[in-house]
Amino acid sequence: MKKIVFSLFVASALFQSCSSDDDGGETSQVEAPTTYTFLRDGNSSVSYSGQTTRILMAEELVSGLKVETNTEATLDAMFAHVEGASDFSDADLNASDKSVRSKVAASTDFFSANTTEANEIKADFDGWIASQVNDVFPNWSFTAAAGEAGALQQAGGGTTRYLNEKGLEYNQAFAKGLIGGLMIDQILNNYLSPAVLDAGTNVEDNNNVVLEEGKTYTSMEHKWDEAFGYLYGSEADAANPVLDVDQFLSEYLDRVEADEDFAGIATKIYNAFILGRAAIVANNYTVRDAQAEIIKENISVIPAVRAVYYLQSGKNNLGVDNASAFHGLSEAYGFIYSLQFTRQPNSTSPYLTKTEVDAYLETLMEGNGFWDVTTNTLDEISDEISAKFGFTTEEASN
């Protein structure tokens, strides 16, 4: 069995919270459980099945990007699934009315009033699918070179990587970009937003325990659970999460946690999810919102650390093992793309704007892209991203 990364003893000590409201008065005390377990009349009131479904759809789609016989129409259908279509190997996914594409760049805070940018981002993902099929698949059996798409095998008989003419793996750009464009955006800028949690009559209904029809939860409880589901939705037992159970946010929180410079981040995020959910049950929205800010700050760190990590690992392999170097740089490309969906706590802004992210990506793709990029450029981007998030390039490179 994998390691358990959470200290329940510490969690128990932290979850006795009492806070003051803006007028100086005391709000209700929040006593939280030590795991993400919430019951109503003996039944679980936690639900995030839609998030689990989208994670599973994304897993199949990313795998499909590495099957050179797939058509663009096949992959597009997996991305923008329609209920009842036979797009996946899992019948339950085919029967679902969910789709991945519909939730990319779809948060209330960042995109409800900015459909132009949302459409541009969706078009990026569509374009990566199209380019993989039309540019990379036809060159699957050819050796890649500067200006020529094809395959390169990692040193020592390692994995073969399939690259475009600039050395970029589209499947890596897609997968790591989805961590930001789907998971992080939906968690930080949608479900944890007061605009979503408090929408309509949610506060009044939550205060009076008015449940959704036929359900065991209030609408506000469910919105919080949906945020939780985009990180823990693949866990066999979310009350005892082990992480690294899907190739998206779960895997890379595990990687960042394993870096001793960031150890403890997994417990901070999990505990904040628990205390925020307990605060909703206790009608204490001050404590709820404080936990949301903790989650925003710490989840935002994940793509930043991994972007720098892969920029540096790619740099170390440049000219020595280009297949490994380009694989790392492709992962960095996707993580940099994800930074536009991060969220500075207690603000309405990401750590890096879309303009800043686009500028970094254009720099990496100048000329022949990764075939031409210099170590100085990779260090400069690494240092600038590290400074934005308050850590050092050395800390993220372990």
GROMACS .gro file of C-alpha atoms in nm:
model
  398
    1MET     CA    1   0.000   0.000   0.000
    2LYS     CA    2   0.126   0.348  -0.080
    3LYS     CA    3   0.225   0.591   0.186
    4ILE     CA    4  -0.033   0.795   0.372
    5VAL     CA    5   0.081   1.155   0.351
    6PHE     CA    6  -0.149   1.310   0.604
    7SER     CA    7  -0.098   1.351   0.976
    8LEU     CA    8  -0.436   1.302   1.137
    9PHE     CA    9  -0.301   1.393   1.480
   10VAL     CA   10  -0.194   1.731   1.352
   11ALA     CA   11  -0.522   1.771   1.169
   12SER     CA   12  -0.722   1.701   1.482
   13ALA     CA   13  -0.534   1.970   1.670
   14LEU     CA   14  -0.590   2.226   1.399
   15PHE     CA   15  -0.958   2.179   1.349
   16GLN     CA   16  -1.085   2.352   1.659
   17SER     CA   17  -1.142   2.693   1.510
   18CYS     CA   18  -1.314   3.004   1.635
   19SER     CA   19  -1.303   3.327   1.443
   20SER     CA   20  -1.417   3.688   1.455
   21ASP     CA   21  -1.634   3.848   1.195
   22ASP     CA   22  -1.568   4.190   1.043
   23ASP     CA   23  -1.758   4.366   1.322
   24GLY     CA   24  -1.544   4.208   1.591
   25GLY     CA   25  -1.810   3.963   1.706
   26GLU     CA   26  -1.753   3.592   1.748
   27THR     CA   27  -1.883   3.360   1.480
   28SER     CA   28  -1.980   3.000   1.544
   29GLN     CA   29  -1.709   2.756   1.639
   30VAL     CA   30  -1.614   2.501   1.379
   31GLU     CA   31  -1.529   2.152   1.494
   32ALA     CA   32  -1.412   1.946   1.202
   33PRO     CA   33  -1.352   1.573   1.158
   34THR     CA   34  -1.001   1.450   1.089
   35THR     CA   35  -1.098   1.311   0.746
   36TYR     CA   36  -1.320   1.435   0.462
   37THR     CA   37  -1.619   1.242   0.597
   38PHE     CA   38  -1.952   1.418   0.643
   39LEU     CA   39  -2.279   1.244   0.729
   40ARG     CA   40  -2.643   1.348   0.740
   41ASP     CA   41  -2.889   1.111   0.907
   42GLY     CA   42  -2.627   0.839   0.885
   43ASN     CA   43  -2.566   0.881   0.511
   44SER     CA   44  -2.274   1.049   0.339
   45SER     CA   45  -2.347   1.404   0.230
   46VAL     CA   46  -2.033   1.418   0.012
   47SER     CA   47  -2.076   1.395  -0.367
   48TYR     CA   48  -1.838   1.465  -0.657
   49SER     CA   49  -1.912   1.192  -0.912
   50GLY     CA   50  -1.913   1.441  -1.201
   51GLN     CA   51  -1.553   1.534  -1.129
   52THR     CA   52  -1.446   1.170  -1.114
   53THR     CA   53  -1.615   1.115  -1.450
   54ARG     CA   54  -1.429   1.403  -1.616
   55ILE     CA   55  -1.095   1.287  -1.476
   56LEU     CA   56  -1.156   0.940  -1.622
   57MET     CA   57  -1.256   1.091  -1.958
   58ALA     CA   58  -0.939   1.300  -1.958
   59GLU     CA   59  -0.729   0.991  -1.881
   60GLU     CA   60  -0.865   0.809  -2.187
   61LEU     CA   61  -0.829   1.113  -2.409
   62VAL     CA   62  -0.465   1.170  -2.314
   63SER     CA   63  -0.392   0.802  -2.378
   64GLY     CA   64  -0.569   0.836  -2.714
   65LEU     CA   65  -0.327   1.111  -2.817
   66LYS     CA   66  -0.054   0.845  -2.828
   67VAL     CA   67  -0.241   0.608  -3.062
   68GLU     CA   68  -0.134   0.705  -3.414
   69THR     CA   69  -0.433   0.536  -3.577
   70ASN     CA   70  -0.680   0.767  -3.404
   71THR     CA   71  -0.845   1.030  -3.621
   72GLU     CA   72  -0.897   1.393  -3.532
   73ALA     CA   73  -1.273   1.330  -3.524
   74THR     CA   74  -1.226   1.043  -3.276
   75LEU     CA   75  -1.019   1.254  -3.038
   76ASP     CA   76  -1.243   1.559  -3.076
   77ALA     CA   77  -1.542   1.344  -2.983
   78MET     CA   78  -1.364   1.222  -2.669
   79PHE     CA   79  -1.285   1.582  -2.577
   80ALA     CA   80  -1.637   1.715  -2.637
   81HIS     CA   81  -1.831   1.400  -2.549
   82VAL     CA   82  -2.205   1.390  -2.612
   83GLU     CA   83  -2.425   1.175  -2.390
   84GLY     CA   84  -2.471   0.828  -2.538
   85ALA     CA   85  -2.189   0.844  -2.792
   86SER     CA   86  -1.945   0.551  -2.784
   87ASP     CA   87  -1.632   0.760  -2.737
   88PHE     CA   88  -1.473   0.568  -2.450
   89SER     CA   89  -1.392   0.210  -2.351
   90ASP     CA   90  -1.597   0.258  -2.032
   91ALA     CA   91  -1.974   0.227  -2.086
   92ASP     CA   92  -2.042   0.450  -1.786
   93LEU     CA   93  -1.841   0.731  -1.946
   94ASN     CA   94  -2.030   0.688  -2.273
   95ALA     CA   95  -2.362   0.714  -2.090
   96SER     CA   96  -2.258   1.032  -1.908
   97ASP     CA   97  -2.380   1.379  -2.003
   98LYS     CA   98  -2.046   1.526  -1.889
   99SER     CA   99  -1.764   1.639  -2.115
  100VAL     CA  100  -1.411   1.764  -2.057
  101ARG     CA  101  -1.418   2.044  -2.313
  102SER     CA  102  -1.726   2.209  -2.165
  103LYS     CA  103  -1.539   2.276  -1.839
  104VAL     CA  104  -1.209   2.400  -1.987
  105ALA     CA  105  -1.161   2.771  -1.915
  106ALA     CA  106  -1.517   2.779  -1.783
  107SER     CA  107  -1.486   2.925  -1.432
  108THR     CA  108  -1.723   3.191  -1.307
  109ASP     CA  109  -1.453   3.424  -1.177
  110PHE     CA  110  -1.219   3.423  -1.477
  111PHE     CA  111  -1.432   3.345  -1.781
  112SER     CA  112  -1.803   3.412  -1.733
  113ALA     CA  113  -1.746   3.768  -1.856
  114ASN     CA  114  -1.456   3.685  -2.086
  115THR     CA  115  -1.580   3.438  -2.344
  116THR     CA  116  -1.326   3.562  -2.598
  117GLU     CA  117  -1.035   3.439  -2.388
  118ALA     CA  118  -1.222   3.123  -2.292
  119ASN     CA  119  -1.275   3.041  -2.660
  120GLU     CA  120  -0.908   3.107  -2.736
  121ILE     CA  121  -0.806   2.861  -2.466
  122LYS     CA  122  -1.047   2.592  -2.584
  123ALA     CA  123  -0.908   2.648  -2.934
  124ASP     CA  124  -0.556   2.583  -2.801
  125PHE     CA  125  -0.662   2.237  -2.685
  126ASP     CA  126  -0.847   2.173  -3.013
  127GLY     CA  127  -0.534   2.280  -3.199
  128TRP     CA  128  -0.307   2.044  -3.004
  129ILE     CA  129  -0.536   1.754  -3.098
  130ALA     CA  130  -0.543   1.858  -3.465
  131SER     CA  131  -0.167   1.905  -3.482
  132GLN     CA  132  -0.098   1.572  -3.315
  133VAL     CA  133  -0.312   1.395  -3.576
  134ASN     CA  134  -0.208   1.596  -3.882
  135ASP     CA  135   0.157   1.674  -3.809
  136VAL     CA  136   0.292   1.409  -3.573
  137PHE     CA  137   0.097   1.089  -3.652
  138PRO     CA  138   0.204   1.091  -4.024
  139ASN     CA  139   0.569   1.106  -3.911
  140TRP     CA  140   0.539   0.839  -3.641
  141SER     CA  141   0.802   0.613  -3.801
  142PHE     CA  142   1.050   0.887  -3.899
  143THR     CA  143   1.334   1.027  -3.693
  144ALA     CA  144   1.269   1.377  -3.563
  145ALA     CA  145   1.509   1.660  -3.646
  146ALA     CA  146   1.509   2.038  -3.624
  147GLY     CA  147   1.218   2.152  -3.839
  148GLU     CA  148   1.091   1.796  -3.889
  149ALA     CA  149   0.832   1.609  -3.679
  150GLY     CA  150   0.905   1.250  -3.585
  151ALA     CA  151   1.029   1.019  -3.311
  152LEU     CA  152   1.330   1.024  -3.079
  153GLN     CA  153   1.425   0.752  -2.834
  154GLN     CA  154   1.566   0.839  -2.494
  155ALA     CA  155   1.923   0.732  -2.420
  156GLY     CA  156   1.992   0.379  -2.303
  157GLY     CA  157   1.702   0.226  -2.494
  158GLY     CA  158   1.448   0.441  -2.312
  159THR     CA  159   1.102   0.559  -2.409
  160THR     CA  160   1.044   0.688  -2.763
  161ARG     CA  161   0.901   1.040  -2.773
  162TYR     CA  162   0.691   1.172  -3.062
  163LEU     CA  163   0.760   1.535  -3.139
  164ASN     CA  164   0.646   1.815  -3.367
  165GLU     CA  165   0.895   2.006  -3.580
  166LYS     CA  166   0.997   2.220  -3.283
  167GLY     CA  167   1.052   1.926  -3.044
  168LEU     CA  168   0.721   1.970  -2.858
  169GLU     CA  169   0.515   1.666  -2.749
  170TYR     CA  170   0.154   1.776  -2.799
  171ASN     CA  171   0.023   1.506  -2.567
  172GLN     CA  172   0.231   1.654  -2.284
  173ALA     CA  173   0.121   2.010  -2.359
  174PHE     CA  174  -0.240   1.888  -2.358
  175ALA     CA  175  -0.219   1.681  -2.038
  176LYS     CA  176  -0.030   1.937  -1.831
  177GLY     CA  177  -0.234   2.222  -1.975
  178LEU     CA  178  -0.549   2.042  -1.869
  179ILE     CA  179  -0.431   2.042  -1.506
  180GLY     CA  180  -0.465   2.419  -1.516
  181GLY     CA  181  -0.738   2.466  -1.775
  182LEU     CA  182  -0.974   2.214  -1.618
  183MET     CA  183  -0.880   2.109  -1.264
  184ILE     CA  184  -0.717   2.421  -1.120
  185ASP     CA  185  -0.955   2.665  -1.290
  186GLN     CA  186  -1.261   2.475  -1.170
  187ILE     CA  187  -1.132   2.441  -0.812
  188LEU     CA  188  -0.986   2.785  -0.751
  189ASN     CA  189  -1.184   3.015  -0.977
  190ASN     CA  190  -1.520   2.843  -0.978
  191TYR     CA  191  -1.627   2.612  -0.697
  192LEU     CA  192  -1.436   2.790  -0.417
  193SER     CA  193  -1.557   3.130  -0.532
  194PRO     CA  194  -1.818   3.305  -0.314
  195ALA     CA  195  -1.989   3.389  -0.643
  196VAL     CA  196  -2.061   3.017  -0.684
  197LEU     CA  197  -2.085   2.905  -0.320
  198ASP     CA  198  -2.326   3.186  -0.231
  199ALA     CA  199  -2.516   3.200  -0.561
  200GLY     CA  200  -2.893   3.243  -0.556
  201THR     CA  201  -3.043   3.125  -0.228
  202ASN     CA  202  -2.745   2.906  -0.133
  203VAL     CA  203  -2.666   3.091   0.191
  204GLU     CA  204  -3.026   3.096   0.312
  205ASP     CA  205  -3.075   2.733   0.209
  206ASN     CA  206  -2.753   2.627   0.381
  207ASN     CA  207  -2.845   2.815   0.699
  208ASN     CA  208  -3.182   2.637   0.706
  209VAL     CA  209  -3.049   2.296   0.588
  210VAL     CA  210  -3.259   2.302   0.272
  211LEU     CA  211  -3.127   2.008   0.071
  212GLU     CA  212  -3.113   1.966  -0.306
  213GLU     CA  213  -3.412   1.762  -0.422
  214GLY     CA  214  -3.358   1.393  -0.354
  215LYS     CA  215  -3.007   1.454  -0.219
  216THR     CA  216  -2.835   1.446   0.119
  217TYR     CA  217  -2.651   1.776   0.077
  218THR     CA  218  -2.716   2.147   0.045
  219SER     CA  219  -2.613   2.323  -0.274
  220MET     CA  220  -2.327   2.499  -0.097
  221GLU     CA  221  -2.195   2.172   0.046
  222HIS     CA  222  -2.207   2.018  -0.299
  223LYS     CA  223  -2.017   2.304  -0.463
  224TRP     CA  224  -1.737   2.263  -0.208
  225ASP     CA  225  -1.735   1.886  -0.269
  226GLU     CA  226  -1.705   1.943  -0.643
  227ALA     CA  227  -1.389   2.145  -0.584
  228PHE     CA  228  -1.258   1.861  -0.365
  229GLY     CA  229  -1.342   1.608  -0.640
  230TYR     CA  230  -1.111   1.759  -0.900
  231LEU     CA  231  -0.814   1.673  -0.676
  232TYR     CA  232  -0.932   1.363  -0.488
  233GLY     CA  233  -1.194   1.224  -0.728
  234SER     CA  234  -0.978   0.926  -0.834
  235GLU     CA  235  -0.905   0.813  -0.478
  236ALA     CA  236  -1.040   0.472  -0.375
  237ASP     CA  237  -1.101   0.619  -0.028
  238ALA     CA  238  -1.094   0.999  -0.013
  239ALA     CA  239  -1.108   0.978   0.366
  240ASN     CA  240  -0.755   0.837   0.344
  241PRO     CA  241  -0.609   0.976   0.022
  242VAL     CA  242  -0.278   0.840  -0.103
  243LEU     CA  243  -0.232   1.073  -0.406
  244ASP     CA  244  -0.069   0.985  -0.741
  245VAL     CA  245  -0.388   0.804  -0.843
  246ASP     CA  246  -0.441   0.990  -1.169
  247GLN     CA  247  -0.201   1.168  -1.407
  248PHE     CA  248  -0.331   1.514  -1.330
  249LEU     CA  249  -0.339   1.721  -1.011
  250SER     CA  250  -0.325   1.414  -0.786
  251GLU     CA  251   0.006   1.297  -0.936
  252TYR     CA  252   0.173   1.635  -0.924
  253LEU     CA  253   0.066   1.726  -0.572
  254ASP     CA  254   0.235   1.398  -0.480
  255ARG     CA  255   0.551   1.503  -0.665
  256VAL     CA  256   0.566   1.844  -0.499
  257GLU     CA  257   0.499   1.690  -0.158
  258ALA     CA  258   0.798   1.459  -0.216
  259ASP     CA  259   1.029   1.761  -0.251
  260GLU     CA  260   1.150   1.834   0.102
  261ASP     CA  261   1.139   2.207   0.029
  262PHE     CA  262   0.759   2.181  -0.009
  263ALA     CA  263   0.682   1.892   0.228
  264GLY     CA  264   0.357   1.944   0.414
  265ILE     CA  265   0.172   2.106   0.125
  266ALA     CA  266  -0.054   1.800   0.082
  267THR     CA  267  -0.164   1.812   0.444
  268LYS     CA  268  -0.229   2.188   0.426
  269ILE     CA  269  -0.457   2.144   0.125
  270TYR     CA  270  -0.642   1.841   0.261
  271ASN     CA  271  -0.695   1.997   0.604
  272ALA     CA  272  -0.823   2.319   0.447
  273PHE     CA  273  -1.075   2.123   0.242
  274ILE     CA  274  -1.198   1.948   0.558
  275LEU     CA  275  -1.220   2.260   0.772
  276GLY     CA  276  -1.387   2.459   0.495
  277ARG     CA  277  -1.651   2.187   0.450
  278ALA     CA  278  -1.708   2.170   0.826
  279ALA     CA  279  -1.743   2.549   0.833
  280ILE     CA  280  -2.021   2.525   0.574
  281VAL     CA  281  -2.203   2.276   0.797
  282ALA     CA  282  -2.155   2.518   1.089
  283ASN     CA  283  -2.272   2.818   0.877
  284ASN     CA  284  -1.939   2.987   0.945
  285TYR     CA  285  -1.854   3.149   0.612
  286THR     CA  286  -1.559   3.345   0.750
  287VAL     CA  287  -1.375   3.023   0.830
  288ARG     CA  288  -1.494   2.872   0.498
  289ASP     CA  289  -1.348   3.156   0.294
  290ALA     CA  290  -1.021   3.155   0.489
  291GLN     CA  291  -0.975   2.787   0.400
  292ALA     CA  292  -1.054   2.861   0.035
  293GLU     CA  293  -0.768   3.112   0.030
  294ILE     CA  294  -0.529   2.854   0.178
  295ILE     CA  295  -0.629   2.608  -0.094
  296LYS     CA  296  -0.588   2.868  -0.370
  297GLU     CA  297  -0.238   2.962  -0.255
  298ASN     CA  298  -0.112   2.606  -0.217
  299ILE     CA  299  -0.267   2.451  -0.528
  300SER     CA  300  -0.128   2.740  -0.732
  301VAL     CA  301   0.221   2.639  -0.624
  302ILE     CA  302   0.192   2.293  -0.784
  303PRO     CA  303   0.219   2.387  -1.157
  304ALA     CA  304   0.477   2.654  -1.074
  305VAL     CA  305   0.711   2.413  -0.898
  306ARG     CA  306   0.672   2.152  -1.169
  307ALA     CA  307   0.724   2.404  -1.450
  308VAL     CA  308   1.056   2.507  -1.300
  309TYR     CA  309   1.149   2.147  -1.220
  310TYR     CA  310   1.100   2.039  -1.583
  311LEU     CA  311   1.268   2.348  -1.730
  312GLN     CA  312   1.575   2.259  -1.526
  313SER     CA  313   1.566   1.885  -1.596
  314GLY     CA  314   1.524   1.962  -1.966
  315LYS     CA  315   1.817   2.203  -1.952
  316ASN     CA  316   2.041   1.939  -1.796
  317ASN     CA  317   1.969   1.694  -2.081
  318LEU     CA  318   1.996   1.937  -2.374
  319GLY     CA  319   2.254   1.815  -2.626
  320VAL     CA  320   2.314   1.500  -2.420
  321ASP     CA  321   1.983   1.318  -2.451
  322ASN     CA  322   1.750   1.536  -2.655
  323ALA     CA  323   1.457   1.297  -2.630
  324SER     CA  324   1.466   1.326  -2.251
  325ALA     CA  325   1.533   1.699  -2.271
  326PHE     CA  326   1.239   1.766  -2.504
  327HIS     CA  327   1.010   1.545  -2.297
  328GLY     CA  328   1.090   1.749  -1.987
  329LEU     CA  329   1.053   2.078  -2.174
  330SER     CA  330   0.718   1.964  -2.315
  331GLU     CA  331   0.595   1.898  -1.962
  332ALA     CA  332   0.725   2.241  -1.861
  333TYR     CA  333   0.539   2.394  -2.156
  334GLY     CA  334   0.211   2.249  -2.031
  335PHE     CA  335   0.270   2.351  -1.671
  336ILE     CA  336   0.360   2.706  -1.777
  337TYR     CA  337   0.035   2.712  -1.975
  338SER     CA  338  -0.147   2.617  -1.652
  339LEU     CA  339  -0.009   2.915  -1.460
  340GLN     CA  340  -0.270   3.152  -1.609
  341PHE     CA  341  -0.536   2.962  -1.409
  342THR     CA  342  -0.363   3.001  -1.072
  343ARG     CA  343  -0.500   3.240  -0.813
  344GLN     CA  344  -0.324   3.476  -0.578
  345PRO     CA  345  -0.497   3.447  -0.238
  346ASN     CA  346  -0.728   3.733  -0.140
  347SER     CA  347  -0.721   3.869  -0.493
  348THR     CA  348  -0.898   3.835  -0.825
  349SER     CA  349  -0.574   3.779  -1.019
  350PRO     CA  350  -0.364   3.481  -1.128
  351TYR     CA  351   0.006   3.473  -1.040
  352LEU     CA  352   0.084   3.506  -1.413
  353THR     CA  353  -0.150   3.659  -1.670
  354LYS     CA  354  -0.235   3.497  -2.002
  355THR     CA  355  -0.018   3.758  -2.172
  356GLU     CA  356   0.282   3.665  -1.957
  357VAL     CA  357   0.223   3.293  -2.011
  358ASP     CA  358   0.187   3.335  -2.387
  359ALA     CA  359   0.513   3.532  -2.396
  360TYR     CA  360   0.703   3.250  -2.222
  361LEU     CA  361   0.559   2.990  -2.458
  362GLU     CA  362   0.644   3.198  -2.764
  363THR     CA  363   1.000   3.232  -2.637
  364LEU     CA  364   1.032   2.856  -2.599
  365MET     CA  365   0.901   2.803  -2.954
  366GLU     CA  366   1.115   3.067  -3.129
  367GLY     CA  367   1.304   2.945  -3.435
  368ASN     CA  368   1.325   2.566  -3.416
  369GLY     CA  369   1.186   2.564  -3.063
  370PHE     CA  370   1.351   2.321  -2.823
  371TRP     CA  371   1.619   2.243  -3.082
  372ASP     CA  372   1.736   2.604  -3.054
  373VAL     CA  373   1.648   2.708  -2.698
  374THR     CA  374   1.944   2.808  -2.482
  375THR     CA  375   2.021   2.719  -2.123
  376ASN     CA  376   2.025   3.091  -2.040
  377THR     CA  377   1.667   3.125  -2.162
  378LEU     CA  378   1.556   2.826  -1.953
  379ASP     CA  379   1.726   2.970  -1.644
  380GLU     CA  380   1.572   3.313  -1.699
  381ILE     CA  381   1.219   3.173  -1.726
  382SER     CA  382   1.278   2.947  -1.426
  383ASP     CA  383   1.400   3.232  -1.209
  384GLU     CA  384   1.113   3.462  -1.308
  385ILE     CA  385   0.848   3.200  -1.232
  386SER     CA  386   1.016   3.107  -0.902
  387ALA     CA  387   1.025   3.472  -0.796
  388LYS     CA  388   0.654   3.516  -0.872
  389PHE     CA  389   0.568   3.235  -0.631
  390GLY     CA  390   0.825   3.311  -0.361
  391PHE     CA  391   1.051   3.007  -0.390
  392THR     CA  392   1.387   2.958  -0.558
  393THR     CA  393   1.474   2.769  -0.874
  394GLU     CA  394   1.709   2.552  -0.668
  395GLU     CA  395   1.426   2.455  -0.430
  396ALA     CA  396   1.200   2.349  -0.719
  397SER     CA  397   1.473   2.159  -0.900
  398ASN     CA  398   1.517   1.880  -0.644
   0.00000   0.00000   0.00000
